């Protein structure tokens, strides 16, 4: 374990998968990201309406990349090092849109959502459509990254989450290989991986295939969600089993890791429970590096050692920017192994560990230093 009081100085980092929504809430969410040393963000397009066209002038019922970038800037992201907004893949996405977005310099990535597979995924279409309709071909040609929510849609319940397999495993065994067979040079991020099968898929693929891992998937297993039905731990893809968590921990702490990087999937929901279900998403804004540090320690790393620090910095600050071709910021932030008391807030947003007990406050083992 890292000794109490130990301080890590790290370059500011990029959260390469997070949700900032729309409306009044945006400025709070962006401010939370800044307090945790974030220099830049990749802001997901599953807004209402989704961000699914390049320019505002085009007559489609979506927000454009231009518009959403302007909204993020106005909400406080204007002075960030980088803001990437992936284009939501819908029935209306065409190869010409990819080319136009690239030409305008606005399009770095697109997002695949399994149809109806998660929060805000109702505009998604099956992956095979984009293999065939020229969209992935245009992306490969233009060097545009495919951010993939890797879960099979429309499975019967026993295949969705079963003893033998689940929606993510099915996706990485049956669907994702088809994409790479057709487009072996497409740049792909396998997002928020949760299974050993997913980790193995990424490891055996080429350097153009990488993955993000969330704090919650490093820290918890499905048992943590089920024991007491802690619905603040309900996110998609679902938490999995110990063997899977071990694979994730092994991947992020491996010496020479060049594929697995930080992308929190921080996703606020002010109303988690509905009449007949639960909104998927865990909010880790403001506390993600602290939780990642906790996850590395749970994986057996002492962050005061050269090896521990190197693997943590590689995961949090270096692998993602290298893949997206982003500058490593010169500015630093500090994490300290000092207890931080996290208190519940009045804006209805629940930072993940606070949703796990009845208490109004909880203690995190790590803090971000304000100086
Ligand atoms: O848990 C999740 N929440 N997974 C997603 O894919 C979407 C996200 C959200 O937008 O709330
Ligand atoms: Zn997400």
Tab-separated table of C-alpha atoms and ligand atoms in Angstrom:
chain	number	residue	atom	x	y	z
A	1	UNK	CA	0.000	0.000	0.000
A	2	UNK	CA	1.077	3.531	-0.690
A	3	UNK	CA	2.214	5.202	2.582
A	4	UNK	CA	-0.165	7.766	4.125
A	5	UNK	CA	0.676	11.333	3.164
A	6	UNK	CA	2.477	10.348	-0.041
A	7	UNK	CA	2.040	12.885	-2.867
A	8	UNK	CA	2.040	12.149	-6.584
A	9	UNK	CA	2.632	14.917	-9.073
A	10	UNK	CA	1.131	14.122	-12.462
A	11	UNK	CA	0.582	15.970	-15.714
A	12	UNK	CA	-3.008	17.119	-16.073
A	13	UNK	CA	-4.988	14.355	-17.754
A	14	UNK	CA	-7.745	13.878	-20.315
A	15	UNK	CA	-10.981	12.118	-19.483
A	16	UNK	CA	-11.494	10.401	-22.811
A	17	UNK	CA	-15.065	9.293	-22.142
A	18	UNK	CA	-17.530	11.318	-20.081
A	19	UNK	CA	-21.085	12.662	-20.244
A	20	UNK	CA	-21.879	16.364	-19.896
A	21	UNK	CA	-25.530	16.265	-21.050
A	22	UNK	CA	-27.281	19.530	-21.928
A	23	UNK	CA	-28.829	22.528	-20.195
A	24	UNK	CA	-28.089	24.015	-16.777
A	25	UNK	CA	-26.284	20.995	-15.462
A	26	UNK	CA	-23.404	21.283	-17.946
A	27	UNK	CA	-21.424	23.959	-16.134
A	28	UNK	CA	-21.442	22.007	-12.846
A	29	UNK	CA	-20.275	18.868	-14.601
A	30	UNK	CA	-17.454	20.650	-16.393
A	31	UNK	CA	-16.396	22.389	-13.167
A	32	UNK	CA	-16.228	18.986	-11.449
A	33	UNK	CA	-13.928	17.743	-14.182
A	34	UNK	CA	-11.641	20.731	-13.765
A	35	UNK	CA	-11.343	20.216	-10.004
A	36	UNK	CA	-9.928	16.757	-10.597
A	37	UNK	CA	-7.023	17.947	-12.767
A	38	UNK	CA	-8.670	17.396	-16.134
A	39	UNK	CA	-7.107	19.293	-19.008
A	40	UNK	CA	-9.513	18.026	-21.628
A	41	UNK	CA	-12.503	15.854	-22.284
A	42	UNK	CA	-14.133	13.594	-24.795
A	43	UNK	CA	-17.791	14.522	-24.371
A	44	UNK	CA	-20.266	11.845	-25.366
A	45	UNK	CA	-23.007	12.653	-27.894
A	46	UNK	CA	-25.962	10.789	-26.311
A	47	UNK	CA	-27.580	14.095	-25.442
A	48	UNK	CA	-31.204	15.062	-26.062
A	49	UNK	CA	-31.281	15.405	-29.026
A	50	UNK	CA	-28.120	13.468	-29.916
A	51	UNK	CA	-25.101	15.099	-31.568
A	52	UNK	CA	-25.376	13.402	-34.948
A	53	UNK	CA	-24.649	15.877	-37.719
A	54	UNK	CA	-21.664	17.984	-38.624
A	55	UNK	CA	-23.186	21.361	-39.459
A	56	UNK	CA	-26.263	23.098	-38.120
A	57	UNK	CA	-27.545	23.974	-41.565
A	58	UNK	CA	-28.281	20.357	-42.436
A	59	UNK	CA	-31.941	19.515	-42.030
A	60	UNK	CA	-31.762	16.578	-39.621
A	61	UNK	CA	-33.373	16.473	-36.144
A	62	UNK	CA	-30.062	16.366	-34.264
A	63	UNK	CA	-27.576	18.765	-32.733
A	64	UNK	CA	-24.486	19.389	-34.813
A	65	UNK	CA	-20.888	19.042	-33.676
A	66	UNK	CA	-20.600	22.817	-34.106
A	67	UNK	CA	-23.543	23.489	-31.803
A	68	UNK	CA	-22.526	21.060	-29.070
A	69	UNK	CA	-18.940	22.333	-29.078
A	70	UNK	CA	-20.311	25.860	-28.606
A	71	UNK	CA	-22.535	24.684	-25.734
A	72	UNK	CA	-19.600	23.000	-23.988
A	73	UNK	CA	-17.452	26.096	-24.416
A	74	UNK	CA	-20.107	28.326	-22.986
A	75	UNK	CA	-20.515	25.991	-20.021
A	76	UNK	CA	-16.841	26.361	-19.133
A	77	UNK	CA	-14.872	24.033	-21.397
A	78	UNK	CA	-13.605	26.924	-23.557
A	79	UNK	CA	-10.258	27.100	-21.777
A	80	UNK	CA	-9.638	23.368	-21.814
A	81	UNK	CA	-6.719	21.971	-23.772
A	82	UNK	CA	-8.945	19.760	-25.929
A	83	UNK	CA	-12.617	18.978	-26.310
A	84	UNK	CA	-13.491	16.042	-28.542
A	85	UNK	CA	-17.110	15.307	-29.407
A	86	UNK	CA	-17.653	12.023	-31.228
A	87	UNK	CA	-20.398	11.991	-33.839
A	88	UNK	CA	-23.293	9.710	-32.841
A	89	UNK	CA	-23.797	6.983	-35.495
A	90	UNK	CA	-27.460	6.947	-36.567
A	91	UNK	CA	-29.512	5.801	-39.550
A	92	UNK	CA	-28.628	9.136	-41.157
A	93	UNK	CA	-24.829	8.904	-40.911
A	94	UNK	CA	-23.180	8.769	-44.337
A	95	UNK	CA	-19.626	8.428	-45.660
A	96	UNK	CA	-19.987	11.972	-47.029
A	97	UNK	CA	-20.625	13.267	-43.481
A	98	UNK	CA	-17.407	11.626	-42.302
A	99	UNK	CA	-15.450	13.226	-45.140
A	100	UNK	CA	-17.036	16.635	-44.531
A	101	UNK	CA	-16.399	16.469	-40.784
A	102	UNK	CA	-12.784	15.547	-41.340
A	103	UNK	CA	-12.309	18.322	-43.889
A	104	UNK	CA	-13.741	20.885	-41.466
A	105	UNK	CA	-11.343	19.674	-38.778
A	106	UNK	CA	-14.256	19.008	-36.414
A	107	UNK	CA	-14.446	15.246	-36.540
A	108	UNK	CA	-11.929	13.151	-34.617
A	109	UNK	CA	-14.190	10.295	-33.532
A	110	UNK	CA	-17.609	8.701	-33.896
A	111	UNK	CA	-19.643	6.770	-31.362
A	112	UNK	CA	-21.365	3.433	-31.835
A	113	UNK	CA	-24.291	2.761	-29.480
A	114	UNK	CA	-26.058	-0.604	-29.549
A	115	UNK	CA	-29.689	0.224	-30.483
A	116	UNK	CA	-31.675	0.789	-27.244
A	117	UNK	CA	-28.754	-0.795	-25.389
A	118	UNK	CA	-28.118	1.929	-22.795
A	119	UNK	CA	-28.986	5.488	-21.723
A	120	UNK	CA	-29.612	7.635	-24.785
A	121	UNK	CA	-28.918	4.811	-27.240
A	122	UNK	CA	-32.270	4.847	-29.034
A	123	UNK	CA	-30.830	6.330	-32.214
A	124	UNK	CA	-28.245	3.555	-32.637
A	125	UNK	CA	-28.296	1.089	-35.518
A	126	UNK	CA	-26.666	-2.381	-35.660
A	127	UNK	CA	-22.891	-2.366	-36.176
A	128	UNK	CA	-23.152	-4.405	-39.388
A	129	UNK	CA	-24.894	-1.504	-41.158
A	130	UNK	CA	-21.813	0.673	-40.922
A	131	UNK	CA	-19.544	-2.146	-42.072
A	132	UNK	CA	-21.607	-2.311	-45.233
A	133	UNK	CA	-22.707	1.263	-45.960
A	134	UNK	CA	-19.263	2.805	-46.367
A	135	UNK	CA	-19.201	4.732	-43.062
A	136	UNK	CA	-16.424	2.627	-41.485
A	137	UNK	CA	-14.565	2.620	-44.811
A	138	UNK	CA	-14.635	6.432	-44.845
A	139	UNK	CA	-13.500	6.534	-41.211
A	140	UNK	CA	-10.574	4.221	-41.853
A	141	UNK	CA	-9.576	6.339	-44.824
A	142	UNK	CA	-9.811	9.592	-42.832
A	143	UNK	CA	-8.218	8.234	-39.622
A	144	UNK	CA	-11.378	8.910	-37.595
A	145	UNK	CA	-11.603	6.909	-34.353
A	146	UNK	CA	-14.486	4.510	-33.685
A	147	UNK	CA	-15.566	4.696	-30.024
A	148	UNK	CA	-17.466	1.484	-29.497
A	149	UNK	CA	-19.979	0.629	-26.797
A	150	UNK	CA	-19.262	-3.073	-27.090
A	151	UNK	CA	-22.451	-4.887	-26.160
A	152	UNK	CA	-24.729	-6.986	-28.329
A	153	UNK	CA	-28.222	-5.526	-28.531
A	154	UNK	CA	-31.501	-7.393	-28.487
A	155	UNK	CA	-30.298	-10.566	-26.777
A	156	UNK	CA	-32.670	-12.834	-24.872
A	157	UNK	CA	-32.181	-12.380	-21.134
A	158	UNK	CA	-30.214	-15.611	-20.666
A	159	UNK	CA	-27.638	-14.438	-23.209
A	160	UNK	CA	-27.640	-10.847	-21.980
A	161	UNK	CA	-26.282	-11.809	-18.587
A	162	UNK	CA	-25.785	-15.515	-18.120
A	163	UNK	CA	-23.506	-17.881	-16.248
A	164	UNK	CA	-21.640	-18.762	-19.426
A	165	UNK	CA	-21.681	-15.501	-21.335
A	166	UNK	CA	-23.064	-11.966	-21.592
A	167	UNK	CA	-23.699	-9.108	-24.012
A	168	UNK	CA	-20.126	-7.783	-23.929
A	169	UNK	CA	-18.528	-11.183	-24.436
A	170	UNK	CA	-20.842	-11.905	-27.347
A	171	UNK	CA	-19.938	-8.571	-28.905
A	172	UNK	CA	-16.170	-9.141	-28.674
A	173	UNK	CA	-16.414	-12.711	-29.880
A	174	UNK	CA	-18.913	-12.255	-32.703
A	175	UNK	CA	-19.217	-8.598	-33.759
A	176	UNK	CA	-15.994	-6.702	-33.176
A	177	UNK	CA	-13.850	-9.207	-35.157
A	178	UNK	CA	-16.037	-8.547	-38.234
A	179	UNK	CA	-15.198	-4.831	-38.076
A	180	UNK	CA	-11.464	-5.478	-38.022
A	181	UNK	CA	-11.609	-8.156	-40.714
A	182	UNK	CA	-13.198	-5.597	-43.017
A	183	UNK	CA	-11.209	-2.566	-41.830
A	184	UNK	CA	-7.951	-3.773	-40.264
A	185	UNK	CA	-6.530	-0.249	-39.937
A	186	UNK	CA	-9.571	1.422	-38.417
A	187	UNK	CA	-8.678	3.136	-35.130
A	188	UNK	CA	-10.945	1.665	-32.450
A	189	UNK	CA	-11.507	2.320	-28.753
A	190	UNK	CA	-13.267	-0.539	-26.980
A	191	UNK	CA	-14.958	1.554	-24.354
A	192	UNK	CA	-15.546	0.848	-20.683
A	193	UNK	CA	-14.373	-2.768	-20.911
A	194	UNK	CA	-15.747	-5.052	-18.236
A	195	UNK	CA	-14.725	-8.598	-19.182
A	196	UNK	CA	-11.640	-10.762	-19.551
A	197	UNK	CA	-12.874	-11.626	-23.040
A	198	UNK	CA	-12.868	-7.910	-23.963
A	199	UNK	CA	-9.392	-7.420	-22.514
A	200	UNK	CA	-8.052	-10.388	-24.503
A	201	UNK	CA	-9.647	-9.038	-27.686
A	202	UNK	CA	-7.837	-5.732	-27.274
A	203	UNK	CA	-4.511	-7.337	-26.350
A	204	UNK	CA	-4.432	-9.602	-29.383
A	205	UNK	CA	-5.506	-6.866	-31.848
A	206	UNK	CA	-3.117	-4.432	-33.543
A	207	UNK	CA	-1.885	-1.106	-32.179
A	208	UNK	CA	-4.918	0.592	-33.735
A	209	UNK	CA	-7.179	-1.067	-31.139
A	210	UNK	CA	-7.218	0.311	-27.577
A	211	UNK	CA	-9.626	0.465	-24.628
A	212	UNK	CA	-10.876	2.629	-21.795
A	213	UNK	CA	-11.561	1.367	-18.286
A	214	UNK	CA	-13.758	3.099	-15.701
A	215	UNK	CA	-13.032	3.488	-11.979
A	216	UNK	CA	-16.117	1.503	-11.009
A	217	UNK	CA	-15.136	-1.523	-13.084
A	218	UNK	CA	-11.675	-1.549	-11.467
A	219	UNK	CA	-13.093	-1.279	-7.971
A	220	UNK	CA	-16.299	-3.316	-7.844
A	221	UNK	CA	-17.883	-6.560	-9.001
A	222	UNK	CA	-21.505	-7.464	-9.638
A	223	UNK	CA	-21.779	-8.690	-6.041
A	224	UNK	CA	-21.280	-5.122	-4.806
A	225	UNK	CA	-24.282	-4.057	-6.858
A	226	UNK	CA	-26.482	-6.967	-5.864
A	227	UNK	CA	-25.781	-7.012	-2.135
A	228	UNK	CA	-28.334	-4.438	-1.042
A	229	UNK	CA	-29.259	-3.610	-4.652
A	230	UNK	CA	-26.951	-0.591	-4.689
A	231	UNK	CA	-28.439	0.946	-7.750
A	232	UNK	CA	-25.939	3.804	-7.913
A	233	UNK	CA	-23.561	1.082	-9.105
A	234	UNK	CA	-25.869	0.271	-12.008
A	235	UNK	CA	-24.120	1.258	-15.197
A	236	UNK	CA	-23.746	-0.324	-18.605
A	237	UNK	CA	-21.933	-2.502	-19.361
A	238	UNK	CA	-22.774	-4.072	-16.010
A	239	UNK	CA	-20.140	-4.838	-13.422
A	240	UNK	CA	-18.940	-8.409	-13.864
A	241	UNK	CA	-17.073	-11.104	-11.922
A	242	UNK	CA	-13.829	-11.291	-9.982
A	243	UNK	CA	-12.022	-12.996	-12.873
A	244	UNK	CA	-13.016	-10.076	-15.088
A	245	UNK	CA	-11.962	-7.455	-12.555
A	246	UNK	CA	-8.600	-9.229	-12.251
A	247	UNK	CA	-8.165	-9.037	-16.023
A	248	UNK	CA	-8.947	-5.293	-15.983
A	249	UNK	CA	-6.571	-4.697	-13.085
A	250	UNK	CA	-3.869	-6.720	-14.815
A	251	UNK	CA	-4.327	-4.753	-18.043
A	252	UNK	CA	-4.049	-1.281	-16.485
A	253	UNK	CA	-1.077	-2.096	-14.255
A	254	UNK	CA	0.944	-4.117	-16.801
A	255	UNK	CA	4.501	-2.929	-17.412
A	256	UNK	CA	4.580	-1.298	-20.842
A	257	UNK	CA	0.786	-0.854	-21.072
A	258	UNK	CA	0.183	0.993	-24.342
A	259	UNK	CA	-3.481	0.170	-24.918
A	260	UNK	CA	-5.563	0.701	-21.784
A	261	UNK	CA	-6.367	4.234	-20.662
A	262	UNK	CA	-8.608	6.431	-18.539
A	263	UNK	CA	-12.144	7.134	-19.682
A	264	UNK	CA	-14.412	7.429	-16.673
A	265	UNK	CA	-17.845	7.144	-18.310
A	266	UNK	CA	-18.900	9.582	-15.613
A	267	UNK	CA	-22.635	9.855	-16.230
A	268	UNK	CA	-24.918	11.913	-13.980
A	269	UNK	CA	-28.528	10.946	-13.345
A	270	UNK	CA	-30.584	13.095	-11.032
A	271	UNK	CA	-33.330	10.467	-11.074
A	272	UNK	CA	-31.834	7.006	-10.937
A	273	UNK	CA	-35.007	5.035	-10.276
A	274	UNK	CA	-37.984	5.044	-12.589
A	275	UNK	CA	-41.361	3.308	-12.210
A	276	UNK	CA	-40.012	0.117	-13.713
A	277	UNK	CA	-36.251	0.220	-13.764
A	278	UNK	CA	-33.073	2.102	-13.188
A	279	UNK	CA	-31.127	4.608	-15.290
A	280	UNK	CA	-27.656	3.309	-16.176
A	281	UNK	CA	-24.695	5.440	-15.188
A	282	UNK	CA	-22.279	6.170	-12.343
A	283	UNK	CA	-21.153	9.716	-11.615
A	284	UNK	CA	-17.455	10.042	-10.779
A	285	UNK	CA	-16.900	13.704	-11.705
A	286	UNK	CA	-14.591	15.416	-9.188
A	287	UNK	CA	-13.210	12.168	-7.784
A	288	UNK	CA	-12.117	9.937	-10.665
A	289	UNK	CA	-8.294	10.079	-10.260
A	290	UNK	CA	-8.786	9.409	-6.557
A	291	UNK	CA	-10.890	6.332	-7.385
A	292	UNK	CA	-8.444	5.179	-10.046
A	293	UNK	CA	-5.612	5.451	-7.481
A	294	UNK	CA	-7.714	3.349	-5.114
A	295	UNK	CA	-8.217	0.822	-7.934
A	296	UNK	CA	-4.483	0.609	-8.597
A	297	UNK	CA	-3.870	-0.011	-4.915
A	298	UNK	CA	-6.540	-2.698	-4.912
A	299	UNK	CA	-4.606	-4.246	-7.802
A	300	UNK	CA	-1.572	-4.448	-5.518
A	301	UNK	CA	0.330	-1.347	-6.657
A	302	UNK	CA	2.194	0.909	-4.258
A	303	UNK	CA	2.045	4.287	-5.997
A	304	UNK	CA	5.084	5.551	-4.075
A	305	UNK	CA	7.324	3.107	-5.972
A	306	UNK	CA	8.801	3.900	-9.407
A	307	UNK	CA	6.910	0.999	-10.922
A	308	UNK	CA	3.598	1.980	-9.321
A	309	UNK	CA	3.872	5.633	-10.294
A	310	UNK	CA	4.949	4.800	-13.854
A	311	UNK	CA	2.029	2.461	-14.483
A	312	UNK	CA	-0.500	4.873	-12.963
A	313	UNK	CA	0.799	7.833	-14.977
A	314	UNK	CA	0.862	5.718	-18.123
A	315	UNK	CA	-2.800	4.761	-17.680
A	316	UNK	CA	-4.158	8.116	-16.504
A	317	UNK	CA	-2.037	10.593	-18.445
A	318	UNK	CA	-0.169	9.063	-21.386
A	319	UNK	CA	-1.752	6.166	-23.291
A	320	UNK	CA	-4.967	8.008	-24.229
A	321	UNK	CA	-3.310	11.219	-25.447
A	322	UNK	CA	-0.830	9.170	-27.506
A	323	UNK	CA	-3.720	7.369	-29.218
A	324	UNK	CA	-5.731	10.541	-29.879
A	325	UNK	CA	-2.601	12.505	-30.750
A	326	UNK	CA	-3.001	15.052	-27.953
A	327	UNK	CA	-0.321	17.128	-26.270
A	328	UNK	CA	0.609	16.083	-22.730
A	329	UNK	CA	-0.082	19.250	-20.701
A	330	UNK	CA	2.872	20.966	-19.019
A	331	UNK	CA	0.681	21.868	-16.048
A	332	UNK	CA	0.496	19.329	-13.253
A	333	UNK	CA	-1.890	18.358	-10.505
A	334	UNK	CA	-1.255	16.502	-7.273
A	335	UNK	CA	-2.876	13.497	-5.716
A	336	UNK	CA	-2.228	12.775	-2.062
A	337	UNK	CA	-2.797	9.652	-0.005
A	338	UNK	CA	-4.768	11.588	2.593
A	339	UNK	CA	-8.385	10.889	3.514
A	340	UNK	CA	-10.863	13.161	1.788
A	341	UNK	CA	-14.362	13.558	3.156
A	342	UNK	CA	-16.887	13.527	0.351
A	343	UNK	CA	-20.208	15.145	1.290
A	344	UNK	CA	-23.555	14.808	-0.425
A	345	UNK	CA	-24.588	17.825	-2.477
A	346	UNK	CA	-27.780	19.749	-2.991
A	347	UNK	CA	-27.854	19.618	-6.809
A	348	UNK	CA	-29.205	16.074	-6.973
A	349	UNK	CA	-26.004	14.614	-8.411
A	350	UNK	CA	-24.616	11.719	-6.392
A	351	UNK	CA	-20.896	11.034	-6.626
A	352	UNK	CA	-20.567	7.285	-6.809
A	353	UNK	CA	-19.378	6.134	-3.365
A	354	UNK	CA	-21.996	8.334	-1.669
A	355	UNK	CA	-24.688	6.312	-3.367
A	356	UNK	CA	-23.508	3.152	-1.635
A	357	UNK	CA	-24.625	3.957	1.898
A	358	UNK	CA	-27.290	5.869	3.817
A	359	UNK	CA	-24.683	8.283	5.181
A	360	UNK	CA	-24.470	11.899	4.066
A	361	UNK	CA	-20.706	11.630	3.799
A	362	UNK	CA	-18.023	9.092	3.080
A	363	UNK	CA	-14.235	9.040	3.164
A	364	UNK	CA	-12.037	8.518	0.123
A	365	UNK	CA	-8.468	7.351	0.801
A	366	UNK	CA	-7.028	9.809	-1.774
A	367	UNK	CA	-7.441	13.548	-2.276
A	368	UNK	CA	-6.609	15.979	-5.042
A	369	UNK	CA	-4.442	18.764	-3.565
A	370	UNK	CA	-5.745	22.232	-4.251
A	371	UNK	CA	-2.222	23.714	-4.584
B	1	LIG	O1	-23.889	3.454	-17.682
B	1	LIG	C1	-23.936	4.124	-18.689
B	1	LIG	N1	-24.379	5.401	-18.666
B	1	LIG	N2	-23.539	3.581	-19.837
B	1	LIG	C2	-23.703	4.220	-21.007
B	1	LIG	O2	-23.363	3.650	-22.011
B	1	LIG	C3	-24.346	5.545	-21.056
B	1	LIG	C4	-24.231	6.259	-19.774
B	1	LIG	C5	-25.166	7.462	-19.663
B	1	LIG	O3	-25.234	8.238	-20.612
B	1	LIG	O4	-25.786	7.629	-18.631
B	2	LIG	ZN1	-20.608	6.507	-21.721
